JSON list of C-alpha atoms in Angstrom, two decimals:
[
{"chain": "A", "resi": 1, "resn": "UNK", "atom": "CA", "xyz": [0.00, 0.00, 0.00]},
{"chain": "A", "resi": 2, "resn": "UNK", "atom": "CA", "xyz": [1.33, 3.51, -0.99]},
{"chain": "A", "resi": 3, "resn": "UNK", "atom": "CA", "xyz": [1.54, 5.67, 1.98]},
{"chain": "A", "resi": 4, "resn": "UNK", "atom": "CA", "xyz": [2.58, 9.26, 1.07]},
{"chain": "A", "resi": 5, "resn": "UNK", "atom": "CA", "xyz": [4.20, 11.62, 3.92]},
{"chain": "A", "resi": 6, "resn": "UNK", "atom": "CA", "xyz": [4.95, 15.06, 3.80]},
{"chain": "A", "resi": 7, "resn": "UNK", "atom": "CA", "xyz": [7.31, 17.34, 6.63]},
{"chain": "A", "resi": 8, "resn": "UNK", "atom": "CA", "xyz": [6.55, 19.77, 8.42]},
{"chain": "A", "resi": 9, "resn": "UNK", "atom": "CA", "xyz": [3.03, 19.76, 8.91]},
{"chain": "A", "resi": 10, "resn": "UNK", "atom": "CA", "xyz": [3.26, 23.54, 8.58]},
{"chain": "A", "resi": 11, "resn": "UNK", "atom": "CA", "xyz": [6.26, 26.04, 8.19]},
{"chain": "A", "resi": 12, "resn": "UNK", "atom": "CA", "xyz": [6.32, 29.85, 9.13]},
{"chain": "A", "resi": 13, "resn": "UNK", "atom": "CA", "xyz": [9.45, 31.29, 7.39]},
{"chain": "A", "resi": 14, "resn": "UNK", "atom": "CA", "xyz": [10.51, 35.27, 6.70]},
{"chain": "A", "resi": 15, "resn": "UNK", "atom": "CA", "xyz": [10.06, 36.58, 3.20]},
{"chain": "A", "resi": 16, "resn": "UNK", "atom": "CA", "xyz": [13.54, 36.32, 1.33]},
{"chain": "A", "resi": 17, "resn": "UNK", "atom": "CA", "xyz": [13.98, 33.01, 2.65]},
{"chain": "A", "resi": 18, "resn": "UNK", "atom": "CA", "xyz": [15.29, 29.56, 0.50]},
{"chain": "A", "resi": 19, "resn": "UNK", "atom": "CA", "xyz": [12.87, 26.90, 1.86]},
{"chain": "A", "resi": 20, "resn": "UNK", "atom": "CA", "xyz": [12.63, 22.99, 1.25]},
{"chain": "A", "resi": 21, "resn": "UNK", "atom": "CA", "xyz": [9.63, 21.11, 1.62]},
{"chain": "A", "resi": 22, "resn": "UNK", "atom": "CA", "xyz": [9.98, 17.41, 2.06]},
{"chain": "A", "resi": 23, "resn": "UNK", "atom": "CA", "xyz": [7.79, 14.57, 0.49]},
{"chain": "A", "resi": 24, "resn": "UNK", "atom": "CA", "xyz": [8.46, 10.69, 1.52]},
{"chain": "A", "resi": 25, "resn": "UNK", "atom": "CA", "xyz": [6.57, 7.92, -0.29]},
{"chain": "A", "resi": 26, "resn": "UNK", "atom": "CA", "xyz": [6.56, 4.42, 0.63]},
{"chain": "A", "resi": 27, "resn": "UNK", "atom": "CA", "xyz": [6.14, 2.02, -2.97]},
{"chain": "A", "resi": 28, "resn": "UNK", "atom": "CA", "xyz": [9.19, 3.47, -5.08]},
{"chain": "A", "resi": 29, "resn": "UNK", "atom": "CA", "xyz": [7.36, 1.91, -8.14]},
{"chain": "A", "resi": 30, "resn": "UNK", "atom": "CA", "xyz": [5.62, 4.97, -8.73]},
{"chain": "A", "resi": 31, "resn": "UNK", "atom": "CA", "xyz": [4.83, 6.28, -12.19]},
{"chain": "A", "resi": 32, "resn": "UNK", "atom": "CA", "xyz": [5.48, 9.66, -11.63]},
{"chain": "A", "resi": 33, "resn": "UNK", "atom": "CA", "xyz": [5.63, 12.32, -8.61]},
{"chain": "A", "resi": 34, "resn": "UNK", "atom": "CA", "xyz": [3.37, 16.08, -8.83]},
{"chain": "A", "resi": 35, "resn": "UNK", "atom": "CA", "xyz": [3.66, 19.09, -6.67]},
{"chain": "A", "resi": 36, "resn": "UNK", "atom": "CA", "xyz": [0.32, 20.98, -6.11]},
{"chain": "A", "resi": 37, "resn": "UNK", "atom": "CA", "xyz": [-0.64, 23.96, -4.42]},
{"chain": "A", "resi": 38, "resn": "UNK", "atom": "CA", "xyz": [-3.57, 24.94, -2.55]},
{"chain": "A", "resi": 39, "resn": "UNK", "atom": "CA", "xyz": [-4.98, 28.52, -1.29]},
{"chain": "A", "resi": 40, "resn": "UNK", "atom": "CA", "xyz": [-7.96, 28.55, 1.12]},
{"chain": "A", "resi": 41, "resn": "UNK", "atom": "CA", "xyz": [-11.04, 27.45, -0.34]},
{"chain": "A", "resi": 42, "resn": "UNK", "atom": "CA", "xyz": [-9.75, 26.93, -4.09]},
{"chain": "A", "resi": 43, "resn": "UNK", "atom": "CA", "xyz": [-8.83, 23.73, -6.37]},
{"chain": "A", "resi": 44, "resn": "UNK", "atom": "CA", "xyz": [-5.37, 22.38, -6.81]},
{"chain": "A", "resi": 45, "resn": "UNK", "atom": "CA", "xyz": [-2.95, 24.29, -8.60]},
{"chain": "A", "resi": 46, "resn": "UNK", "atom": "CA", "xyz": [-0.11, 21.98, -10.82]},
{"chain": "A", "resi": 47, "resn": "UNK", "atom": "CA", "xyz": [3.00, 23.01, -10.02]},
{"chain": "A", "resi": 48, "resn": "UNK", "atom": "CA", "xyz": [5.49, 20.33, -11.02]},
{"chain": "A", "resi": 49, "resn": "UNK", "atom": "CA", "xyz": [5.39, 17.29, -12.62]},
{"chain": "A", "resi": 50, "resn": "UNK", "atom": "CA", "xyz": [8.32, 14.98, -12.47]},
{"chain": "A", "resi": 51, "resn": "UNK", "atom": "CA", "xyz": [8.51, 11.46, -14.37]},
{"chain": "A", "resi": 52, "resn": "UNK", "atom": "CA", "xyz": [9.76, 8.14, -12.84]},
{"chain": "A", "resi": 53, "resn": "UNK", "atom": "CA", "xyz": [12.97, 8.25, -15.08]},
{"chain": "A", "resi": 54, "resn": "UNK", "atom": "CA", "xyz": [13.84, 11.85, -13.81]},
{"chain": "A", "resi": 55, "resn": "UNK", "atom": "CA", "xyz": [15.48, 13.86, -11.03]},
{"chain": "A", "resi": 56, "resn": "UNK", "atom": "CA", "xyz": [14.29, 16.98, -10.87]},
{"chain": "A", "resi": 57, "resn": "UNK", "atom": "CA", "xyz": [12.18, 19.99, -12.60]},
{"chain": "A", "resi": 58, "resn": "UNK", "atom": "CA", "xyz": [12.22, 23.64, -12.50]},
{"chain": "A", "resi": 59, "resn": "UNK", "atom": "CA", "xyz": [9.89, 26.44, -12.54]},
{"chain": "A", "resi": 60, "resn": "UNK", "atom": "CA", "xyz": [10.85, 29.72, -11.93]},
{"chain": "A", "resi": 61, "resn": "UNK", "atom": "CA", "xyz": [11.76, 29.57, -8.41]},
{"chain": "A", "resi": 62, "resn": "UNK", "atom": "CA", "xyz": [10.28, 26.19, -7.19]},
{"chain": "A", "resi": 63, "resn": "UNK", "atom": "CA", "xyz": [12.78, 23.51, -8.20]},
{"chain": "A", "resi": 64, "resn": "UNK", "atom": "CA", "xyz": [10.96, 19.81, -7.23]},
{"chain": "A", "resi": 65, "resn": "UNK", "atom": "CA", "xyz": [13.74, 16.50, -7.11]},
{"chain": "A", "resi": 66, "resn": "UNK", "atom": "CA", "xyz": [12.82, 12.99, -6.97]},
{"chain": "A", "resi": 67, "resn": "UNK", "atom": "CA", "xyz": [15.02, 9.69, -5.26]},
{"chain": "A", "resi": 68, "resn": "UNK", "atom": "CA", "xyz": [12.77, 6.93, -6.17]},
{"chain": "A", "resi": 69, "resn": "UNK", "atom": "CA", "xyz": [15.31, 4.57, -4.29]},
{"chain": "A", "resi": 70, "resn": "UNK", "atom": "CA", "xyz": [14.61, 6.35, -1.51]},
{"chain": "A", "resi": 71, "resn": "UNK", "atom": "CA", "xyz": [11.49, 7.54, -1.73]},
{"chain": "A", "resi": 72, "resn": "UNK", "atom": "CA", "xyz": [11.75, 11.16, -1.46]},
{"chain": "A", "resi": 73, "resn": "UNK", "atom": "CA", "xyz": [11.01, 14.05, -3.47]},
{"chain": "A", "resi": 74, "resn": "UNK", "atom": "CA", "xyz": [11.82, 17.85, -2.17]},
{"chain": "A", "resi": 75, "resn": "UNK", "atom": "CA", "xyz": [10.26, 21.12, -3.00]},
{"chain": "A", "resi": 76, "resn": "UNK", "atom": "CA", "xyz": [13.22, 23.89, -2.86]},
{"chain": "A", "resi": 77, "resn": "UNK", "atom": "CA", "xyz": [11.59, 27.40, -2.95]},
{"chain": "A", "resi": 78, "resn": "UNK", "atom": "CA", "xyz": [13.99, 30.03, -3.44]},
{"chain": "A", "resi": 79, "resn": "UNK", "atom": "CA", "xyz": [13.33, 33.89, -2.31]},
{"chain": "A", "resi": 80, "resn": "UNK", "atom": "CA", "xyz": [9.98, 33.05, -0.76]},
{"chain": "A", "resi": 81, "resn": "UNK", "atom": "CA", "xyz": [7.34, 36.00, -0.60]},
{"chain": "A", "resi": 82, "resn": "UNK", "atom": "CA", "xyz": [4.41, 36.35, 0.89]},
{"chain": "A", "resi": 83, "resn": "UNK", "atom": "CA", "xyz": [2.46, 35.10, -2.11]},
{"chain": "A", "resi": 84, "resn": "UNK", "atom": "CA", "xyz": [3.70, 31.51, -1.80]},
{"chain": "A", "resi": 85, "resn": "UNK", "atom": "CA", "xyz": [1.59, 30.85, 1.38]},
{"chain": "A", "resi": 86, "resn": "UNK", "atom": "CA", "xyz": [-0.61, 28.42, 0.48]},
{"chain": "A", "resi": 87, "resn": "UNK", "atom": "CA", "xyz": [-0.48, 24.64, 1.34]},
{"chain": "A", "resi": 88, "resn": "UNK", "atom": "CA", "xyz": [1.96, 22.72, -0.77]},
{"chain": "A", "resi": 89, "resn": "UNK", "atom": "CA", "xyz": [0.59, 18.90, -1.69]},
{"chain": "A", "resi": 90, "resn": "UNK", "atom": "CA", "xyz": [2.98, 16.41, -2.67]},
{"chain": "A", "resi": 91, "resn": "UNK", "atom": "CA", "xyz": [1.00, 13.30, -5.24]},
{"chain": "A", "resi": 92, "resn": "UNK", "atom": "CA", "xyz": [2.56, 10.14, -6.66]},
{"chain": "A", "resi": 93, "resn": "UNK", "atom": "CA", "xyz": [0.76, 8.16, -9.46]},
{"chain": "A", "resi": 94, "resn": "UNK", "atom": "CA", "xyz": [1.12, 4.35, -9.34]},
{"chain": "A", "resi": 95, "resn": "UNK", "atom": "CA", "xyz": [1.63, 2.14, -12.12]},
{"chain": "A", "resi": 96, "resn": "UNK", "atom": "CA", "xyz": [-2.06, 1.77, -11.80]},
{"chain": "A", "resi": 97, "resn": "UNK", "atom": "CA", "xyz": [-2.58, 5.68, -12.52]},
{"chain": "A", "resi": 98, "resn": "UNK", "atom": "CA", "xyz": [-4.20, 5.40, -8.78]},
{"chain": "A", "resi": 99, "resn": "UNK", "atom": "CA", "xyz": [-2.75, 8.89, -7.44]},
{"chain": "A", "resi": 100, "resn": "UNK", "atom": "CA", "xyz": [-2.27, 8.97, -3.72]},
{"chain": "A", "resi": 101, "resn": "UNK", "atom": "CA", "xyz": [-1.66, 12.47, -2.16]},
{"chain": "A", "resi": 102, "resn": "UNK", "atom": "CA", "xyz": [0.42, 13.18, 1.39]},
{"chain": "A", "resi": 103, "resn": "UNK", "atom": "CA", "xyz": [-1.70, 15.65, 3.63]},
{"chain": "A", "resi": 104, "resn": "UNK", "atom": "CA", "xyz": [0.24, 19.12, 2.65]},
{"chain": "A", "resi": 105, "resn": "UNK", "atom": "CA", "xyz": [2.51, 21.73, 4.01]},
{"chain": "A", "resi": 106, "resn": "UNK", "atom": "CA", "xyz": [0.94, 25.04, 5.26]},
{"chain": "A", "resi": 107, "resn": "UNK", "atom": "CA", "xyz": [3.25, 27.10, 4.63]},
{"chain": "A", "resi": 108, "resn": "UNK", "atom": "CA", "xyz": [3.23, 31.21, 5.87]},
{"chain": "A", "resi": 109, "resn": "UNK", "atom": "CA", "xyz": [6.02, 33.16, 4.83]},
{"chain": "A", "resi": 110, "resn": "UNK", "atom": "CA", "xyz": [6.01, 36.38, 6.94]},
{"chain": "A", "resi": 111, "resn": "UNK", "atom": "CA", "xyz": [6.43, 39.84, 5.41]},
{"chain": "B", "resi": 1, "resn": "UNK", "atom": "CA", "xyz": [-13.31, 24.57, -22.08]},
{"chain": "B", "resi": 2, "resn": "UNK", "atom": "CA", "xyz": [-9.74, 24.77, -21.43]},
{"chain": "B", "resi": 3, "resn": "UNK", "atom": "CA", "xyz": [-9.96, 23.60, -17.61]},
{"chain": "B", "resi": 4, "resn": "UNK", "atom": "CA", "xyz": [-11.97, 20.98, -15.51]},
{"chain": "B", "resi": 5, "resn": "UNK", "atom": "CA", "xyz": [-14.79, 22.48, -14.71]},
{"chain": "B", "resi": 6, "resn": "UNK", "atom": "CA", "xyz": [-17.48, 21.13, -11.81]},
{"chain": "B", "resi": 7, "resn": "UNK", "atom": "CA", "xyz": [-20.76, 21.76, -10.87]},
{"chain": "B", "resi": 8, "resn": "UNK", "atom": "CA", "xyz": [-22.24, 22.85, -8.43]},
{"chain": "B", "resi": 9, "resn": "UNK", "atom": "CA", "xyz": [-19.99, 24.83, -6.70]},
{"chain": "B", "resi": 10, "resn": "UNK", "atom": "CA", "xyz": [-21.60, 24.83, -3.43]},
{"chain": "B", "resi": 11, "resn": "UNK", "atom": "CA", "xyz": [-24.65, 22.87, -2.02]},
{"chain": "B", "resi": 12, "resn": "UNK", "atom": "CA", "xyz": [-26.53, 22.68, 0.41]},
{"chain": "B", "resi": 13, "resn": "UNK", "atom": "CA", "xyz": [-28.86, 20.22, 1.28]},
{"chain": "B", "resi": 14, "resn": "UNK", "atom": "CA", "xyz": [-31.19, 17.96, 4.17]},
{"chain": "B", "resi": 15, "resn": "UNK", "atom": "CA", "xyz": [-29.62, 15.38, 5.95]},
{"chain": "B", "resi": 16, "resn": "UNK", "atom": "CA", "xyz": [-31.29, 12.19, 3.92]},
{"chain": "B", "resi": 17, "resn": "UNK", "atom": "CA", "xyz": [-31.04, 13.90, 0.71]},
{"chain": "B", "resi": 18, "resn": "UNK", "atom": "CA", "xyz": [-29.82, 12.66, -2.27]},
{"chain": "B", "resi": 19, "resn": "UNK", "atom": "CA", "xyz": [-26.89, 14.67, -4.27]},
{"chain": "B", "resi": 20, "resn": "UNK", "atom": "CA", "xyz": [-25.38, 14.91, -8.32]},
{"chain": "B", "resi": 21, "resn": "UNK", "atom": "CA", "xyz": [-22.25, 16.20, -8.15]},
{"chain": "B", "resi": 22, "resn": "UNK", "atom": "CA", "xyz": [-20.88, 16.67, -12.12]},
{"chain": "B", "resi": 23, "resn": "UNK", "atom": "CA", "xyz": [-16.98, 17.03, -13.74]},
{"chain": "B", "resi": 24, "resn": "UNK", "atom": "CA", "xyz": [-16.68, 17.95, -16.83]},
{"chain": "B", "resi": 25, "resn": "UNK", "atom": "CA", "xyz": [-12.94, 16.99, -17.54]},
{"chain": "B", "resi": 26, "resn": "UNK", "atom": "CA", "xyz": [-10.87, 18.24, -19.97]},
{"chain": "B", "resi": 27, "resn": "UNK", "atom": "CA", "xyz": [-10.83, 17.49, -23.77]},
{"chain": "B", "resi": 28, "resn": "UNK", "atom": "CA", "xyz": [-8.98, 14.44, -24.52]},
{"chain": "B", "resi": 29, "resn": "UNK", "atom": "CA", "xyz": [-8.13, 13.50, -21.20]},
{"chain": "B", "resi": 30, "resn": "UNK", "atom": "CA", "xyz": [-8.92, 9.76, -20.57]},
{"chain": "B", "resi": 31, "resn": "UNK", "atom": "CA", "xyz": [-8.42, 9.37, -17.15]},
{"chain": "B", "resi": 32, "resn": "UNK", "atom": "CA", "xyz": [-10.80, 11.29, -14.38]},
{"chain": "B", "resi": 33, "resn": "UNK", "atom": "CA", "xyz": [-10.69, 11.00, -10.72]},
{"chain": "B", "resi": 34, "resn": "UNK", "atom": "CA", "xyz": [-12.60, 11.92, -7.80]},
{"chain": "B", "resi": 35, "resn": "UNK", "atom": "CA", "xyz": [-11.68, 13.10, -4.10]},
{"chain": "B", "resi": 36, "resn": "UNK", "atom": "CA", "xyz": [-12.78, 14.38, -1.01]},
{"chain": "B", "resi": 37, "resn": "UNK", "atom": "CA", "xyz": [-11.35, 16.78, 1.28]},
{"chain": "B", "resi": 38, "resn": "UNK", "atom": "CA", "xyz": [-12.61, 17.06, 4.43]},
{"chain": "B", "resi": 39, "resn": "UNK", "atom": "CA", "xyz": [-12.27, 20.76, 6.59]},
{"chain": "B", "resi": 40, "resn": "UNK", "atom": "CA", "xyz": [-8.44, 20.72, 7.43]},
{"chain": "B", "resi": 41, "resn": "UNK", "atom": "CA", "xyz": [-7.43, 17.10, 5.83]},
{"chain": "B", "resi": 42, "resn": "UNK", "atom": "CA", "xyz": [-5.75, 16.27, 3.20]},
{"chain": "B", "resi": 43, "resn": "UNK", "atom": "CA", "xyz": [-7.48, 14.47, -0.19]},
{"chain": "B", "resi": 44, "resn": "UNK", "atom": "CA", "xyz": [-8.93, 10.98, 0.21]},
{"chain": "B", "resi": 45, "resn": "UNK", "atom": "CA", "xyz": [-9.35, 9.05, -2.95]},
{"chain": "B", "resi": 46, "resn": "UNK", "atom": "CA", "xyz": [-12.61, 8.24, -4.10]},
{"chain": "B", "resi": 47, "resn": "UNK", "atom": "CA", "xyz": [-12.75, 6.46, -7.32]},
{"chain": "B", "resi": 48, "resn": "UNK", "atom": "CA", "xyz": [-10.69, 6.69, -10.98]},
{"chain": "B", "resi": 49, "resn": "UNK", "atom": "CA", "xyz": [-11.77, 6.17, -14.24]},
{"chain": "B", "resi": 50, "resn": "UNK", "atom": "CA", "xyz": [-9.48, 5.39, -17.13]},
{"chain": "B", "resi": 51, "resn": "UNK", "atom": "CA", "xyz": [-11.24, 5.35, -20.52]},
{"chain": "B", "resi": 52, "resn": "UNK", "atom": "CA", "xyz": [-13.64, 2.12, -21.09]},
{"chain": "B", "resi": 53, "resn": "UNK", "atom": "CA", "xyz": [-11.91, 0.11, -18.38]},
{"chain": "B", "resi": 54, "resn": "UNK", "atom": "CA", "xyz": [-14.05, -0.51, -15.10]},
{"chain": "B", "resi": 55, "resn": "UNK", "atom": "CA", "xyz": [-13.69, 2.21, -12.97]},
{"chain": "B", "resi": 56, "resn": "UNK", "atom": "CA", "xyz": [-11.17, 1.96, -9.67]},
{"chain": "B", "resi": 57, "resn": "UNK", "atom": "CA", "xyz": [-13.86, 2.31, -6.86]},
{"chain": "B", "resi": 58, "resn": "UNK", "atom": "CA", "xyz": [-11.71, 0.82, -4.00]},
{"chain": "B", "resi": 59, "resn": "UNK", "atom": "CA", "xyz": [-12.60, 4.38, -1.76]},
{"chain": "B", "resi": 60, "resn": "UNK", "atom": "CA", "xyz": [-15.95, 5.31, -1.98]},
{"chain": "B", "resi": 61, "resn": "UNK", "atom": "CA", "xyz": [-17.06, 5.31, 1.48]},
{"chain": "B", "resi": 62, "resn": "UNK", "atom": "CA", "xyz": [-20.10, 3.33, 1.60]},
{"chain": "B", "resi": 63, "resn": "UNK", "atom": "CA", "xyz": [-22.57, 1.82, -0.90]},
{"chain": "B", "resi": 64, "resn": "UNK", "atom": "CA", "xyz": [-24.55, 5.37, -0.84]},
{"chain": "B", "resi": 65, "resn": "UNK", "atom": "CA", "xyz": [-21.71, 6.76, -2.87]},
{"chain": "B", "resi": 66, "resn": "UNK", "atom": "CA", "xyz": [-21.50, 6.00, -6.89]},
{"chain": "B", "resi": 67, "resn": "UNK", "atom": "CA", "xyz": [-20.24, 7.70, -10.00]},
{"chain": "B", "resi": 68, "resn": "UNK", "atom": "CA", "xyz": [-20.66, 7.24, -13.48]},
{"chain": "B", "resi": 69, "resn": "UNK", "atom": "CA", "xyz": [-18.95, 8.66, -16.37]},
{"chain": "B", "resi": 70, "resn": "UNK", "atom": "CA", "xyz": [-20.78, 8.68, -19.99]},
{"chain": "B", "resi": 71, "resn": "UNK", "atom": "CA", "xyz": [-19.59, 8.64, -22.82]},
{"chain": "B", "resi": 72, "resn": "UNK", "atom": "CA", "xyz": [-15.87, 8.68, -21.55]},
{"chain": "B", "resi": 73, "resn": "UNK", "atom": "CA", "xyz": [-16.53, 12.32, -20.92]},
{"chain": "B", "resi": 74, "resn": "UNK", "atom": "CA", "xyz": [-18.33, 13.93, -18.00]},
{"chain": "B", "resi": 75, "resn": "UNK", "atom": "CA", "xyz": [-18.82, 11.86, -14.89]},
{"chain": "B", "resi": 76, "resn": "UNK", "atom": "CA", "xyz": [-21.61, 12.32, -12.08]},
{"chain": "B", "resi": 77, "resn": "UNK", "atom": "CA", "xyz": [-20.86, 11.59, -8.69]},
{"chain": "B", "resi": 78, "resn": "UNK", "atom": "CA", "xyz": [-23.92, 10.60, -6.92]},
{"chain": "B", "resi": 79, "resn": "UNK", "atom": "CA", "xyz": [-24.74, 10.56, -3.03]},
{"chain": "B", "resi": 80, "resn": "UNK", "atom": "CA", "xyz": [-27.70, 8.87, -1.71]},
{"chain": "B", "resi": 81, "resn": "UNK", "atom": "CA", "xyz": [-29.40, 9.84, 2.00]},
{"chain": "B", "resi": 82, "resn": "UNK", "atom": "CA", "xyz": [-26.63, 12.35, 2.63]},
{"chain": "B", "resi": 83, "resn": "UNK", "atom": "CA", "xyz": [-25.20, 12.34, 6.06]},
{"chain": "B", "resi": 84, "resn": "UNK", "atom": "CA", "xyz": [-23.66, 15.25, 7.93]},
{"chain": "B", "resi": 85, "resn": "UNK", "atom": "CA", "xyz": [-20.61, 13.35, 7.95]},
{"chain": "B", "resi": 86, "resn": "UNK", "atom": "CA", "xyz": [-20.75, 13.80, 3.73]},
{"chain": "B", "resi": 87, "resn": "UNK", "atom": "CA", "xyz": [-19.95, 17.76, 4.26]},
{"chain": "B", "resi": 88, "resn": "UNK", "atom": "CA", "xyz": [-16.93, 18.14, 2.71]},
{"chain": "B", "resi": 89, "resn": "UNK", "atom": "CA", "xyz": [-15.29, 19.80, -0.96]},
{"chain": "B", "resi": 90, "resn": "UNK", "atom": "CA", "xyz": [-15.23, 17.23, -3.54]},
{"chain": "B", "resi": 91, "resn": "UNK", "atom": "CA", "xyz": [-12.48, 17.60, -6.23]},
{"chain": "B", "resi": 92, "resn": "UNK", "atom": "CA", "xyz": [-12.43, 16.14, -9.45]},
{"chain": "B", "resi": 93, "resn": "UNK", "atom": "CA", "xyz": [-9.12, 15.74, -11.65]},
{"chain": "B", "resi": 94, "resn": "UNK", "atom": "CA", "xyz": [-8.24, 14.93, -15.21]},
{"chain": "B", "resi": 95, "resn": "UNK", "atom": "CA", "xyz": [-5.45, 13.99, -17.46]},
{"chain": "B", "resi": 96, "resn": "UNK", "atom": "CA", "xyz": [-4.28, 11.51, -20.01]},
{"chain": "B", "resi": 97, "resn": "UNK", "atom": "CA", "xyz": [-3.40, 8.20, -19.91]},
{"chain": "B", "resi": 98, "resn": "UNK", "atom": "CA", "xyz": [-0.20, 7.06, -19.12]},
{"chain": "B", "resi": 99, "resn": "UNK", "atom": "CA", "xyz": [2.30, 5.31, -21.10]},
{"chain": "B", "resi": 100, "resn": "UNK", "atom": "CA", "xyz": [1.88, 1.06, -20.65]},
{"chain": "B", "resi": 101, "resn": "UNK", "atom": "CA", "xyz": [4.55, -1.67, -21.12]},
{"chain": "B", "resi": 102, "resn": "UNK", "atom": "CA", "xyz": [7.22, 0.62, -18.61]},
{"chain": "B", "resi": 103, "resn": "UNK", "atom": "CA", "xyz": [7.92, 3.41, -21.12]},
{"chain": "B", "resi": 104, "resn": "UNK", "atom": "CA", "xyz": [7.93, 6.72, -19.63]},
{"chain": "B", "resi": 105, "resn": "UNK", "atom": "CA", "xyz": [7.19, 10.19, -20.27]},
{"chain": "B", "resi": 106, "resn": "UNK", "atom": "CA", "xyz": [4.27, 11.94, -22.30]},
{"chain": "B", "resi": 107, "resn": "UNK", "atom": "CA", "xyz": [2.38, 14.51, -20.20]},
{"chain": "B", "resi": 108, "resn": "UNK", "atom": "CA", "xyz": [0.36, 12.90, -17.42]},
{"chain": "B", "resi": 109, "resn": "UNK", "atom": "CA", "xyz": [0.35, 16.02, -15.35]},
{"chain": "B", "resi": 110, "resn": "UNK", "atom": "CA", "xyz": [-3.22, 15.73, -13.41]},
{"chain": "B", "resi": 111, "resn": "UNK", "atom": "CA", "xyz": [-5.53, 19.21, -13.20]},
{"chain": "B", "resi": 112, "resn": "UNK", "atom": "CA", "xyz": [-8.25, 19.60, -10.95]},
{"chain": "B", "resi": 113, "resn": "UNK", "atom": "CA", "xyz": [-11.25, 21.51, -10.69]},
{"chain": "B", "resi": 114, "resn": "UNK", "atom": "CA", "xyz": [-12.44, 24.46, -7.92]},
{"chain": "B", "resi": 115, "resn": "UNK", "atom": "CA", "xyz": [-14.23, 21.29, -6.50]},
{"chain": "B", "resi": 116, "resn": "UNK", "atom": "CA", "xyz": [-18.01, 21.80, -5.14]},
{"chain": "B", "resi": 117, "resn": "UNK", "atom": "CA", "xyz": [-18.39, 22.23, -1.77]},
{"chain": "B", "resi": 118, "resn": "UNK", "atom": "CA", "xyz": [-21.42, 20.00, 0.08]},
{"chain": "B", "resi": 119, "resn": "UNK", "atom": "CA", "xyz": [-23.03, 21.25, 3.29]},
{"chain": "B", "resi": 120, "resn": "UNK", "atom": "CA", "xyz": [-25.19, 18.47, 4.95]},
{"chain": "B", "resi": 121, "resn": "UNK", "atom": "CA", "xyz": [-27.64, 20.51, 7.50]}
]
């Protein structure tokens, strides 16, 4: 059974500020792994999207890896501002194409 | 349209009521999903649909809760003699098939909808 962790719960950090948000997955025969984010009361937003066969993917200033051995992915956020508070939700797609999600990070970054 | 798009966006309704909830996924996208997300917790699946196959339905809740999906297009999530305990936003999410036989790539990259949110009163 794929059981999908994310750390910390929730993160308070000052704007300006690199961050990494952590993502552990238990079944390393995943498919691929998606970052989403999440403001109050709205859908999912994609953010990345990173395949089975790859390491990482950029956007702007979110950079998302993957170590399917080990079953972790990480979010790196550089120069945080207070628009990127929202909670972050780490999803991995099984070879089944059943996609389990971890519970989120709530992030606040602090002007 | 370009996104998913869902329908209602809110309701409201009596506890032993029964609900339609609709997706309308996007164009070309074979595989839809369905979760719910309880106040404060994180998404529980529901059930996944890929194409003509039989649908995934290993977490609907109990036998009140079914979905359909016609024509391989929009899908209906139904909920029979709501219960308070039904309150919650329920998300749907689209996107293409993946790759079989181990290849990787091609763009799987799931998007969801605003998600309609059910009050049970």
């Amino acid at each position: 059974k794929q059981e999908v962790t994310q750390i910390p719960a929730a993160l308070s950090v000052p704007e300006g500020e690199n961050l990494v948000l952590n993502c552990s997955f238990t079944d390393s025969a995943i498919y691929n792994l998606q970052w989403f984010r999440q403001d109050p009361g709205k859908g999912l937003t994609s953010l990345l999207l990173i395949q089975s066969s790859q390491r990482e993917q950029t956007s702007g200033r979110l950079n998302a890896s993957l170590d399917k051995s080990s079953g972790r992915s990480t979010l790196y956020i550089a120069a945080s501002q207070p628009g990127d508070s929202a909670t972050y939700l780490c999803a991995v797609r099984r070879r089944d194409d059943k996609i389990i999600f971890g519970k989120g990070t709530r992030l606040h970054i602090l002007p | 349209g370009a996104g998913v798009s869902q329908s209602p966006s809110n309701k409201v309704t009596e506890k032993g009521k029964d609900v339609e909830l609709r997706c309308d996924p996007i164009s070309g996208h074979t595989a839809l999903y369905w979760y719910r997300q309880s106040l404060g917790q994180g998404l529980e699946f529901l059930i996944y649909f890929q194409g003509n196959s039989a649908p995934d339905k290993s977490g609907l809740p109990s036998d009140r809760f079914s979905a359909e999906r016609t024509g391989g297009s929009v899908s209906t999530l139904t909920i029979q003699r709501t219960q308070q305990e039904d309150s919650a936003v329920y998300l749907c999410a689209s996107s293409h098939r993946r790759r079989t036989g181990g290849a990787s790539g091609g763009n799987t990259e799931a998007f969801f909808g605003q998600g309609t949110r059910l009050t049970v009163v």
